[in-house]
Every structure is written in structure tokens, then in C-alpha cells.
Amino acid sequence: IFFSIIFVTPLIPLAFLTFLYPLWGIHKRIQNKKESALRENGRQIERIHATLFKHLNKNDHKKSGDLEKSLNSLYKMRDQIERVPTWPWNPGTFRNFLSAVFLPLGLWGIQQILVRMF
């Protein structure tokens, strides 16, 4: 049993690394794209705000309605961008991975204990 524990113990961190390392790069890329899209959206919102204030100061209310619609569209777009997940998996995937790793290890450990006891 001692040899088995020594052999299995280094494999646990290796399992985590082989699962997470490739996804970490994808996570960073998605996060960078998301931040870039949010910055661009913020610039557009600022530009529309400035234009809206110019038209309101000139009492040009015809254009202000169109600009307000544009702002609402940009706000909706910002909300959609913020909801984009940056990890490329569903929320339950990591939990399933952990159970796939630790359930067999736990059963094996219990089996080894029962074999030693009986």
C-alpha cells in the first residue's frame, strides 16, 4: 500500500495541471477579448453621451431620441458582454472533473483499508 500511495500522490497534481493548464491560456484570451470589447463599448457610450449633450444644449430634440436609442442599445450590448463567461466550460464541469479524479481514489483507498482489516 505504501508503494501505491507514493505512486498515486504525484499523479493528483498532474491531473489538475493537465486539465487546467491548457484552459488557462484560453481563459486569458477570452478575458482579454472581453475587456477589449468593454473598453470599446465604453468609448462608444462616451462618444454618444457627448453628442447627446451637444444636441440637448442646442435644443435639438429630434436627434436626441435617436441618440437615446443608440445609448440603450450600447447599454444592452455592455450587459451582454459582461455576461460572457471567461472560462471555456460550464459551471458544473470542474465539479465533475474533481469527482472523476477523487471518487476512484477514494474507493480505492477504502478498498485498501478493508483489505488490511479483514
Tab-separated table of N, CA, C and O in Angstrom:
chain	number	residue	atom	x	y	z
A	1	ILE	N	0.831	-1.192	0.000
A	1	ILE	CA	0.000	0.000	0.000
A	1	ILE	C	0.878	1.261	0.000
A	1	ILE	O	0.529	2.252	-0.618
A	2	PHE	N	2.011	1.197	0.701
A	2	PHE	CA	2.898	2.356	0.767
A	2	PHE	C	3.406	2.727	-0.628
A	2	PHE	O	3.431	3.888	-1.001
A	3	PHE	N	3.779	1.715	-1.410
A	3	PHE	CA	4.248	1.953	-2.774
A	3	PHE	C	3.135	2.570	-3.629
A	3	PHE	O	3.381	3.460	-4.427
A	4	SER	N	1.918	2.092	-3.431
A	4	SER	CA	0.786	2.619	-4.195
A	4	SER	C	0.535	4.087	-3.874
A	4	SER	O	0.271	4.894	-4.766
A	5	ILE	N	0.610	4.442	-2.606
A	5	ILE	CA	0.402	5.839	-2.203
A	5	ILE	C	1.499	6.727	-2.775
A	5	ILE	O	1.229	7.819	-3.278
A	6	ILE	N	2.716	6.268	-2.727
A	6	ILE	CA	3.837	7.040	-3.280
A	6	ILE	C	3.669	7.206	-4.794
A	6	ILE	O	3.974	8.251	-5.353
A	7	PHE	N	3.142	6.197	-5.457
A	7	PHE	CA	2.960	6.260	-6.900
A	7	PHE	C	1.779	7.156	-7.287
A	7	PHE	O	1.841	7.910	-8.254
A	8	VAL	N	0.693	7.111	-6.537
A	8	VAL	CA	-0.531	7.833	-6.884
A	8	VAL	C	-0.475	9.308	-6.492
A	8	VAL	O	-1.004	10.166	-7.202
A	9	THR	N	0.162	9.634	-5.382
A	9	THR	CA	0.174	11.004	-4.875
A	9	THR	C	0.667	12.032	-5.897
A	9	THR	O	0.021	13.067	-6.070
A	10	PRO	N	1.764	11.815	-6.623
A	10	PRO	CA	2.185	12.814	-7.620
A	10	PRO	C	1.236	12.919	-8.815
A	10	PRO	O	1.239	13.920	-9.520
A	11	LEU	N	0.422	11.898	-9.018
A	11	LEU	CA	-0.496	11.931	-10.157
A	11	LEU	C	-1.668	12.886	-9.943
A	11	LEU	O	-2.254	13.365	-10.913
A	12	ILE	N	-2.016	13.164	-8.700
A	12	ILE	CA	-3.143	14.063	-8.422
A	12	ILE	C	-2.836	15.484	-8.915
A	12	ILE	O	-3.628	16.051	-9.671
A	13	PRO	N	-1.700	16.094	-8.525
A	13	PRO	CA	-1.405	17.420	-9.086
A	13	PRO	C	-1.228	17.384	-10.602
A	13	PRO	O	-1.605	18.327	-11.302
A	14	LEU	N	-0.701	16.292	-11.112
A	14	LEU	CA	-0.533	16.161	-12.557
A	14	LEU	C	-1.893	16.167	-13.258
A	14	LEU	O	-2.046	16.760	-14.325
A	15	ALA	N	-2.885	15.535	-12.659
A	15	ALA	CA	-4.234	15.536	-13.230
A	15	ALA	C	-4.792	16.955	-13.280
A	15	ALA	O	-5.389	17.367	-14.275
A	16	PHE	N	-4.583	17.711	-12.198
A	16	PHE	CA	-5.041	19.100	-12.189
A	16	PHE	C	-4.332	19.923	-13.251
A	16	PHE	O	-4.953	20.705	-13.968
A	17	LEU	N	-3.030	19.756	-13.355
A	17	LEU	CA	-2.268	20.529	-14.342
A	17	LEU	C	-2.678	20.191	-15.769
A	17	LEU	O	-2.806	21.096	-16.604
A	18	THR	N	-2.881	18.932	-16.062
A	18	THR	CA	-3.252	18.564	-17.429
A	18	THR	C	-4.653	19.045	-17.779
A	18	THR	O	-4.956	19.260	-18.949
A	19	PHE	N	-5.495	19.240	-16.783
A	19	PHE	CA	-6.838	19.757	-17.026
A	19	PHE	C	-6.848	21.283	-17.122
A	19	PHE	O	-7.450	21.858	-18.011
A	20	LEU	N	-6.152	21.938	-16.200
A	20	LEU	CA	-6.244	23.388	-16.100
A	20	LEU	C	-5.263	24.153	-16.987
A	20	LEU	O	-5.587	25.225	-17.476
A	21	TYR	N	-4.068	23.645	-17.197
A	21	TYR	CA	-3.050	24.404	-17.920
A	21	TYR	C	-3.481	24.801	-19.332
A	21	TYR	O	-3.364	25.970	-19.695
A	22	PRO	N	-3.990	23.892	-20.146
A	22	PRO	CA	-4.413	24.325	-21.486
A	22	PRO	C	-5.565	25.326	-21.444
A	22	PRO	O	-5.647	26.223	-22.282
A	23	LEU	N	-6.440	25.177	-20.463
A	23	LEU	CA	-7.590	26.074	-20.382
A	23	LEU	C	-7.221	27.449	-19.835
A	23	LEU	O	-7.930	28.421	-20.079
A	24	TRP	N	-6.113	27.544	-19.104
A	24	TRP	CA	-5.705	28.830	-18.549
A	24	TRP	C	-5.397	29.826	-19.669
A	24	TRP	O	-5.781	30.983	-19.597
A	25	GLY	N	-4.723	29.364	-20.716
A	25	GLY	CA	-4.419	30.234	-21.849
A	25	GLY	C	-5.671	30.696	-22.567
A	25	GLY	O	-5.795	31.868	-22.940
A	26	ILE	N	-6.617	29.782	-22.731
A	26	ILE	CA	-7.887	30.152	-23.369
A	26	ILE	C	-8.634	31.146	-22.495
A	26	ILE	O	-9.214	32.114	-22.991
A	27	HIS	N	-8.620	30.921	-21.185
A	27	HIS	CA	-9.276	31.839	-20.247
A	27	HIS	C	-8.702	33.241	-20.384
A	27	HIS	O	-9.452	34.227	-20.452
A	28	LYS	N	-7.385	33.353	-20.443
A	28	LYS	CA	-6.747	34.669	-20.571
A	28	LYS	C	-7.137	35.342	-21.891
A	28	LYS	O	-7.381	36.543	-21.925
A	29	ARG	N	-7.174	34.569	-22.973
A	29	ARG	CA	-7.536	35.138	-24.276
A	29	ARG	C	-8.977	35.639	-24.275
A	29	ARG	O	-9.261	36.733	-24.768
A	30	ILE	N	-9.888	34.834	-23.722
A	30	ILE	CA	-11.295	35.249	-23.658
A	30	ILE	C	-11.430	36.481	-22.773
A	30	ILE	O	-12.153	37.431	-23.107
A	31	GLN	N	-10.720	36.502	-21.654
A	31	GLN	CA	-10.779	37.641	-20.739
A	31	GLN	C	-10.251	38.908	-21.410
A	31	GLN	O	-10.850	39.979	-21.271
A	32	ASN	N	-9.145	38.794	-22.154
A	32	ASN	CA	-8.595	39.957	-22.854
A	32	ASN	C	-9.563	40.475	-23.911
A	32	ASN	O	-9.748	41.697	-24.059
A	33	LYS	N	-10.186	39.578	-24.668
A	33	LYS	CA	-11.173	39.984	-25.676
A	33	LYS	C	-12.379	40.645	-25.016
A	33	LYS	O	-12.910	41.640	-25.525
A	34	LYS	N	-12.802	40.104	-23.903
A	34	LYS	CA	-13.945	40.675	-23.188
A	34	LYS	C	-13.627	42.086	-22.694
A	34	LYS	O	-14.418	43.008	-22.866
A	35	GLU	N	-12.448	42.255	-22.102
A	35	GLU	CA	-12.044	43.578	-21.624
A	35	GLU	C	-11.907	44.561	-22.778
A	35	GLU	O	-12.292	45.726	-22.652
A	36	SER	N	-11.383	44.102	-23.895
A	36	SER	CA	-11.252	44.955	-25.078
A	36	SER	C	-12.627	45.388	-25.591
A	36	SER	O	-12.837	46.561	-25.931
A	37	ALA	N	-13.561	44.453	-25.646
A	37	ALA	CA	-14.919	44.780	-26.096
A	37	ALA	C	-15.596	45.751	-25.138
A	37	ALA	O	-16.300	46.676	-25.570
A	38	LEU	N	-15.372	45.588	-23.828
A	38	LEU	CA	-15.956	46.504	-22.845
A	38	LEU	C	-15.354	47.905	-22.965
A	38	LEU	O	-16.063	48.915	-22.827
A	39	ARG	N	-14.038	47.974	-23.222
A	39	ARG	CA	-13.409	49.290	-23.409
A	39	ARG	C	-13.975	49.993	-24.647
A	39	ARG	O	-14.283	51.183	-24.607
A	40	GLU	N	-14.106	49.244	-25.739
A	40	GLU	CA	-14.653	49.821	-26.969
A	40	GLU	C	-16.095	50.273	-26.758
A	40	GLU	O	-16.484	51.345	-27.192
A	41	ASN	N	-16.862	49.467	-26.068
A	41	ASN	CA	-18.240	49.831	-25.759
A	41	ASN	C	-18.281	51.103	-24.911
A	41	ASN	O	-19.104	51.988	-25.156
A	42	GLY	N	-17.386	51.207	-23.934
A	42	GLY	CA	-17.323	52.404	-23.086
A	42	GLY	C	-16.965	53.648	-23.885
A	42	GLY	O	-17.527	54.728	-23.655
A	43	ARG	N	-16.043	53.506	-24.840
A	43	ARG	CA	-15.695	54.651	-25.699
A	43	ARG	C	-16.888	55.100	-26.532
A	43	ARG	O	-17.150	56.290	-26.683
A	44	GLN	N	-17.638	54.141	-27.054
A	44	GLN	CA	-18.805	54.485	-27.852
A	44	GLN	C	-19.877	55.155	-27.000
A	44	GLN	O	-20.517	56.117	-27.442
A	45	ILE	N	-20.071	54.665	-25.791
A	45	ILE	CA	-21.043	55.286	-24.880
A	45	ILE	C	-20.631	56.721	-24.585
A	45	ILE	O	-21.469	57.639	-24.614
A	46	GLU	N	-19.351	56.951	-24.301
A	46	GLU	CA	-18.874	58.320	-24.033
A	46	GLU	C	-19.088	59.219	-25.244
A	46	GLU	O	-19.489	60.375	-25.100
A	47	ARG	N	-18.819	58.688	-26.443
A	47	ARG	CA	-18.987	59.479	-27.663
A	47	ARG	C	-20.460	59.848	-27.870
A	47	ARG	O	-20.789	60.999	-28.166
A	48	ILE	N	-21.367	58.889	-27.667
A	48	ILE	CA	-22.802	59.159	-27.821
A	48	ILE	C	-23.277	60.131	-26.745
A	48	ILE	O	-24.081	61.031	-27.022
A	49	HIS	N	-22.768	59.992	-25.523
A	49	HIS	CA	-23.123	60.945	-24.460
A	49	HIS	C	-22.730	62.364	-24.858
A	49	HIS	O	-23.523	63.308	-24.693
A	50	ALA	N	-21.511	62.527	-25.343
A	50	ALA	CA	-21.045	63.863	-25.738
A	50	ALA	C	-21.918	64.432	-26.850
A	50	ALA	O	-22.309	65.613	-26.802
A	51	THR	N	-22.251	63.609	-27.820
A	51	THR	CA	-23.102	64.080	-28.920
A	51	THR	C	-24.496	64.423	-28.409
A	51	THR	O	-25.089	65.429	-28.817
A	52	LEU	N	-25.019	63.604	-27.517
A	52	LEU	CA	-26.345	63.867	-26.945
A	52	LEU	C	-26.362	65.197	-26.204
A	52	LEU	O	-27.297	65.995	-26.367
A	53	PHE	N	-25.319	65.460	-25.402
A	53	PHE	CA	-25.268	66.729	-24.669
A	53	PHE	C	-25.190	67.919	-25.616
A	53	PHE	O	-25.792	68.969	-25.360
A	54	LYS	N	-24.465	67.781	-26.708
A	54	LYS	CA	-24.391	68.871	-27.693
A	54	LYS	C	-25.774	69.182	-28.249
A	54	LYS	O	-26.165	70.347	-28.351
A	55	HIS	N	-26.509	68.132	-28.611
A	55	HIS	CA	-27.845	68.337	-29.177
A	55	HIS	C	-28.819	68.879	-28.134
A	55	HIS	O	-29.682	69.699	-28.457
A	56	LEU	N	-28.693	68.442	-26.907
A	56	LEU	CA	-29.577	68.958	-25.851
A	56	LEU	C	-29.276	70.421	-25.553
A	56	LEU	O	-30.196	71.212	-25.296
A	57	ASN	N	-27.996	70.793	-25.585
A	57	ASN	CA	-27.636	72.191	-25.356
A	57	ASN	C	-28.143	73.100	-26.470
A	57	ASN	O	-28.435	74.276	-26.241
A	58	LYS	N	-28.258	72.558	-27.674
A	58	LYS	CA	-28.765	73.330	-28.813
A	58	LYS	C	-30.280	73.237	-28.930
A	58	LYS	O	-30.862	73.780	-29.859
A	59	ASN	N	-30.914	72.564	-27.984
A	59	ASN	CA	-32.360	72.316	-28.006
A	59	ASN	C	-32.798	71.576	-29.268
A	59	ASN	O	-33.899	71.796	-29.780
A	60	ASP	N	-31.931	70.723	-29.775
A	60	ASP	CA	-32.248	69.898	-30.934
A	60	ASP	C	-32.722	68.541	-30.428
A	60	ASP	O	-31.944	67.610	-30.273
A	61	HIS	N	-34.020	68.468	-30.154
A	61	HIS	CA	-34.562	67.259	-29.535
A	61	HIS	C	-34.909	66.174	-30.539
A	61	HIS	O	-35.205	65.044	-30.153
A	62	LYS	N	-34.866	66.475	-31.824
A	62	LYS	CA	-35.151	65.457	-32.833
A	62	LYS	C	-34.076	64.374	-32.806
A	62	LYS	O	-34.372	63.191	-32.829
A	63	LYS	N	-32.840	64.801	-32.759
A	63	LYS	CA	-31.730	63.839	-32.770
A	63	LYS	C	-31.542	63.151	-31.422
A	63	LYS	O	-31.005	62.062	-31.349
A	64	SER	N	-31.980	63.817	-30.349
A	64	SER	CA	-31.739	63.251	-29.022
A	64	SER	C	-32.479	61.934	-28.825
A	64	SER	O	-31.988	61.041	-28.131
A	65	GLY	N	-33.643	61.766	-29.440
A	65	GLY	CA	-34.364	60.494	-29.337
A	65	GLY	C	-33.596	59.359	-29.986
A	65	GLY	O	-33.516	58.253	-29.434
A	66	ASP	N	-33.026	59.632	-31.160
A	66	ASP	CA	-32.224	58.608	-31.831
A	66	ASP	C	-30.980	58.278	-31.021
A	66	ASP	O	-30.582	57.108	-30.926
A	67	LEU	N	-30.362	59.310	-30.450
A	67	LEU	CA	-29.162	59.078	-29.649
A	67	LEU	C	-29.491	58.282	-28.382
A	67	LEU	O	-28.700	57.439	-27.951
A	68	GLU	N	-30.659	58.548	-27.815
A	68	GLU	CA	-31.064	57.792	-26.629
A	68	GLU	C	-31.276	56.321	-26.974
A	68	GLU	O	-30.877	55.427	-26.207
A	69	LYS	N	-31.841	56.034	-28.133
A	69	LYS	CA	-31.995	54.643	-28.581
A	69	LYS	C	-30.626	53.995	-28.768
A	69	LYS	O	-30.421	52.831	-28.417
A	70	SER	N	-29.691	54.759	-29.327
A	70	SER	CA	-28.335	54.236	-29.507
A	70	SER	C	-27.695	53.913	-28.163
A	70	SER	O	-27.032	52.877	-28.011
A	71	LEU	N	-27.882	54.807	-27.195
A	71	LEU	CA	-27.335	54.564	-25.855
A	71	LEU	C	-27.939	53.311	-25.231
A	71	LEU	O	-27.221	52.497	-24.640
A	72	ASN	N	-29.244	53.145	-25.371
A	72	ASN	CA	-29.885	51.950	-24.808
A	72	ASN	C	-29.333	50.687	-25.448
A	72	ASN	O	-29.099	49.687	-24.766
A	73	SER	N	-29.101	50.745	-26.757
A	73	SER	CA	-28.513	49.589	-27.442
A	73	SER	C	-27.108	49.307	-26.932
A	73	SER	O	-26.727	48.150	-26.727
A	74	LEU	N	-26.321	50.354	-26.714
A	74	LEU	CA	-24.958	50.176	-26.206
A	74	LEU	C	-24.959	49.633	-24.779
A	74	LEU	O	-24.114	48.803	-24.427
A	75	TYR	N	-25.912	50.079	-23.965
A	75	TYR	CA	-26.011	49.552	-22.599
A	75	TYR	C	-26.396	48.069	-22.615
A	75	TYR	O	-25.860	47.268	-21.841
A	76	LYS	N	-27.322	47.688	-23.498
A	76	LYS	CA	-27.695	46.276	-23.613
A	76	LYS	C	-26.500	45.450	-24.079
A	76	LYS	O	-26.266	44.347	-23.586
A	77	MET	N	-25.746	45.997	-25.030
A	77	MET	CA	-24.571	45.294	-25.527
A	77	MET	C	-23.550	45.115	-24.404
A	77	MET	O	-22.951	44.047	-24.263
A	78	ARG	N	-23.366	46.148	-23.580
A	78	ARG	CA	-22.428	46.056	-22.457
A	78	ARG	C	-22.860	44.959	-21.479
A	78	ARG	O	-22.032	44.165	-21.009
A	79	ASP	N	-24.161	44.896	-21.203
A	79	ASP	CA	-24.664	43.855	-20.298
A	79	ASP	C	-24.417	42.463	-20.873
A	79	ASP	O	-24.056	41.534	-20.141
A	80	GLN	N	-24.597	42.310	-22.182
A	80	GLN	CA	-24.354	41.018	-22.816
A	80	GLN	C	-22.872	40.651	-22.753
A	80	GLN	O	-22.525	39.497	-22.497
A	81	ILE	N	-22.007	41.611	-22.987
A	81	ILE	CA	-20.567	41.352	-22.932
A	81	ILE	C	-20.160	40.956	-21.518
A	81	ILE	O	-19.362	40.036	-21.328
A	82	GLU	N	-20.711	41.636	-20.519
A	82	GLU	CA	-20.358	41.327	-19.126
A	82	GLU	C	-20.790	39.931	-18.719
A	82	GLU	O	-20.178	39.308	-17.856
A	83	ARG	N	-21.840	39.404	-19.354
A	83	ARG	CA	-22.332	38.059	-19.008
A	83	ARG	C	-21.544	36.942	-19.691
A	83	ARG	O	-21.745	35.773	-19.371
A	84	VAL	N	-20.666	37.284	-20.610
A	84	VAL	CA	-19.881	36.254	-21.298
A	84	VAL	C	-18.922	35.607	-20.299
A	84	VAL	O	-18.137	36.304	-19.657
A	85	PRO	N	-18.982	34.273	-20.143
A	85	PRO	CA	-18.055	33.617	-19.216
A	85	PRO	C	-16.639	33.604	-19.799
A	85	PRO	O	-16.453	33.514	-21.007
A	86	THR	N	-15.647	33.694	-18.920
A	86	THR	CA	-14.261	33.700	-19.390
A	86	THR	C	-13.610	32.331	-19.281
A	86	THR	O	-12.519	32.139	-19.802
A	87	TRP	N	-14.251	31.406	-18.610
A	87	TRP	CA	-13.738	30.032	-18.589
A	87	TRP	C	-14.497	29.237	-19.627
A	87	TRP	O	-15.717	29.312	-19.693
A	88	PRO	N	-13.783	28.454	-20.433
A	88	PRO	CA	-14.441	27.757	-21.553
A	88	PRO	C	-15.120	26.442	-21.154
A	88	PRO	O	-14.945	25.424	-21.792
A	89	TRP	N	-15.860	26.469	-20.075
A	89	TRP	CA	-16.625	25.288	-19.691
A	89	TRP	C	-17.838	25.722	-18.903
A	89	TRP	O	-17.928	26.847	-18.421
A	90	ASN	N	-18.763	24.806	-18.761
A	90	ASN	CA	-19.959	25.064	-17.966
A	90	ASN	C	-19.591	25.009	-16.490
A	90	ASN	O	-18.615	24.357	-16.111
A	91	PRO	N	-20.372	25.669	-15.632
A	91	PRO	CA	-20.026	25.702	-14.205
A	91	PRO	C	-19.871	24.332	-13.548
A	91	PRO	O	-19.062	24.171	-12.660
A	92	GLY	N	-20.596	23.313	-13.967
A	92	GLY	CA	-20.503	22.005	-13.331
A	92	GLY	C	-19.351	21.141	-13.813
A	92	GLY	O	-19.091	20.086	-13.239
A	93	THR	N	-18.653	21.574	-14.838
A	93	THR	CA	-17.597	20.748	-15.421
A	93	THR	C	-16.464	20.487	-14.433
A	93	THR	O	-15.974	19.360	-14.330
A	94	PHE	N	-16.028	21.515	-13.721
A	94	PHE	CA	-14.916	21.343	-12.781
A	94	PHE	C	-15.308	20.399	-11.650
A	94	PHE	O	-14.516	19.557	-11.227
A	95	ARG	N	-16.535	20.506	-11.177
A	95	ARG	CA	-17.014	19.602	-10.124
A	95	ARG	C	-17.025	18.162	-10.639
A	95	ARG	O	-16.622	17.238	-9.930
A	96	ASN	N	-17.454	17.975	-11.881
A	96	ASN	CA	-17.442	16.635	-12.474
A	96	ASN	C	-16.013	16.112	-12.601
A	96	ASN	O	-15.757	14.926	-12.390
A	97	PHE	N	-15.091	16.989	-12.969
A	97	PHE	CA	-13.690	16.589	-13.059
A	97	PHE	C	-13.166	16.134	-11.701
A	97	PHE	O	-12.499	15.103	-11.587
A	98	LEU	N	-13.461	16.913	-10.666
A	98	LEU	CA	-12.996	16.543	-9.322
A	98	LEU	C	-13.569	15.199	-8.891
A	98	LEU	O	-12.855	14.366	-8.316
A	99	SER	N	-14.846	14.964	-9.173
A	99	SER	CA	-15.428	13.679	-8.781
A	99	SER	C	-14.828	12.536	-9.602
A	99	SER	O	-14.647	11.437	-9.088
A	100	ALA	N	-14.490	12.796	-10.868
A	100	ALA	CA	-13.869	11.747	-11.691
A	100	ALA	C	-12.477	11.401	-11.181
A	100	ALA	O	-12.022	10.269	-11.331
A	101	VAL	N	-11.800	12.363	-10.567
A	101	VAL	CA	-10.461	12.099	-10.035
A	101	VAL	C	-10.539	11.486	-8.640
A	101	VAL	O	-9.908	10.468	-8.356
A	102	PHE	N	-11.330	12.094	-7.757
A	102	PHE	CA	-11.300	11.689	-6.362
A	102	PHE	C	-12.217	10.518	-6.018
A	102	PHE	O	-11.956	9.808	-5.048
A	103	LEU	N	-13.260	10.292	-6.763
A	103	LEU	CA	-14.127	9.153	-6.466
A	103	LEU	C	-13.386	7.819	-6.622
A	103	LEU	O	-13.400	6.998	-5.686
A	104	PRO	N	-12.705	7.573	-7.741
A	104	PRO	CA	-11.945	6.312	-7.824
A	104	PRO	C	-10.839	6.217	-6.774
A	104	PRO	O	-10.600	5.141	-6.223
A	105	LEU	N	-10.178	7.342	-6.493
A	105	LEU	CA	-9.125	7.314	-5.465
A	105	LEU	C	-9.705	6.996	-4.094
A	105	LEU	O	-9.124	6.229	-3.319
A	106	GLY	N	-10.853	7.591	-3.800
A	106	GLY	CA	-11.496	7.320	-2.519
A	106	GLY	C	-11.949	5.880	-2.401
A	106	GLY	O	-11.753	5.234	-1.356
A	107	LEU	N	-12.552	5.364	-3.458
A	107	LEU	CA	-12.974	3.955	-3.438
A	107	LEU	C	-11.784	3.013	-3.317
A	107	LEU	O	-11.839	2.017	-2.582
A	108	TRP	N	-10.712	3.332	-4.019
A	108	TRP	CA	-9.508	2.512	-3.931
A	108	TRP	C	-8.945	2.544	-2.506
A	108	TRP	O	-8.542	1.518	-1.959
A	109	GLY	N	-8.925	3.754	-1.895
A	109	GLY	CA	-8.426	3.879	-0.528
A	109	GLY	C	-9.270	3.082	0.459
A	109	GLY	O	-8.738	2.393	1.335
A	110	ILE	N	-10.586	3.149	0.306
A	110	ILE	CA	-11.477	2.374	1.179
A	110	ILE	C	-11.253	0.884	0.975
A	110	ILE	O	-11.211	0.105	1.943
A	111	GLN	N	-11.090	0.480	-0.278
A	111	GLN	CA	-10.830	-0.927	-0.571
A	111	GLN	C	-9.543	-1.389	0.095
A	111	GLN	O	-9.485	-2.475	0.685
A	112	GLN	N	-8.499	-0.567	0.035
A	112	GLN	CA	-7.231	-0.936	0.650
A	112	GLN	C	-7.359	-1.057	2.166
A	112	GLN	O	-6.785	-1.966	2.786
A	113	ILE	N	-8.107	-0.167	2.773
A	113	ILE	CA	-8.321	-0.230	4.233
A	113	ILE	C	-9.090	-1.490	4.604
A	113	ILE	O	-8.741	-2.191	5.558
A	114	LEU	N	-10.142	-1.806	3.823
A	114	LEU	CA	-10.948	-3.005	4.128
A	114	LEU	C	-10.142	-4.280	3.938
A	114	LEU	O	-10.292	-5.235	4.710
A	115	VAL	N	-9.285	-4.293	2.914
A	115	VAL	CA	-8.438	-5.476	2.681
A	115	VAL	C	-7.487	-5.678	3.861
A	115	VAL	O	-7.262	-6.805	4.302
A	116	ARG	N	-6.928	-4.597	4.405
A	116	ARG	CA	-5.999	-4.700	5.543
A	116	ARG	C	-6.723	-5.122	6.822
A	116	ARG	O	-6.148	-5.785	7.684
A	117	MET	N	-7.993	-4.686	6.965
A	117	MET	CA	-8.731	-5.001	8.171
A	117	MET	C	-9.200	-6.462	8.192
A	117	MET	O	-9.267	-7.075	9.262
A	118	PHE	N	-9.552	-6.996	7.041
A	118	PHE	CA	-10.139	-8.349	7.015
A	118	PHE	C	-9.180	-9.263	6.366
A	118	PHE	O	-8.868	-9.871	5.646
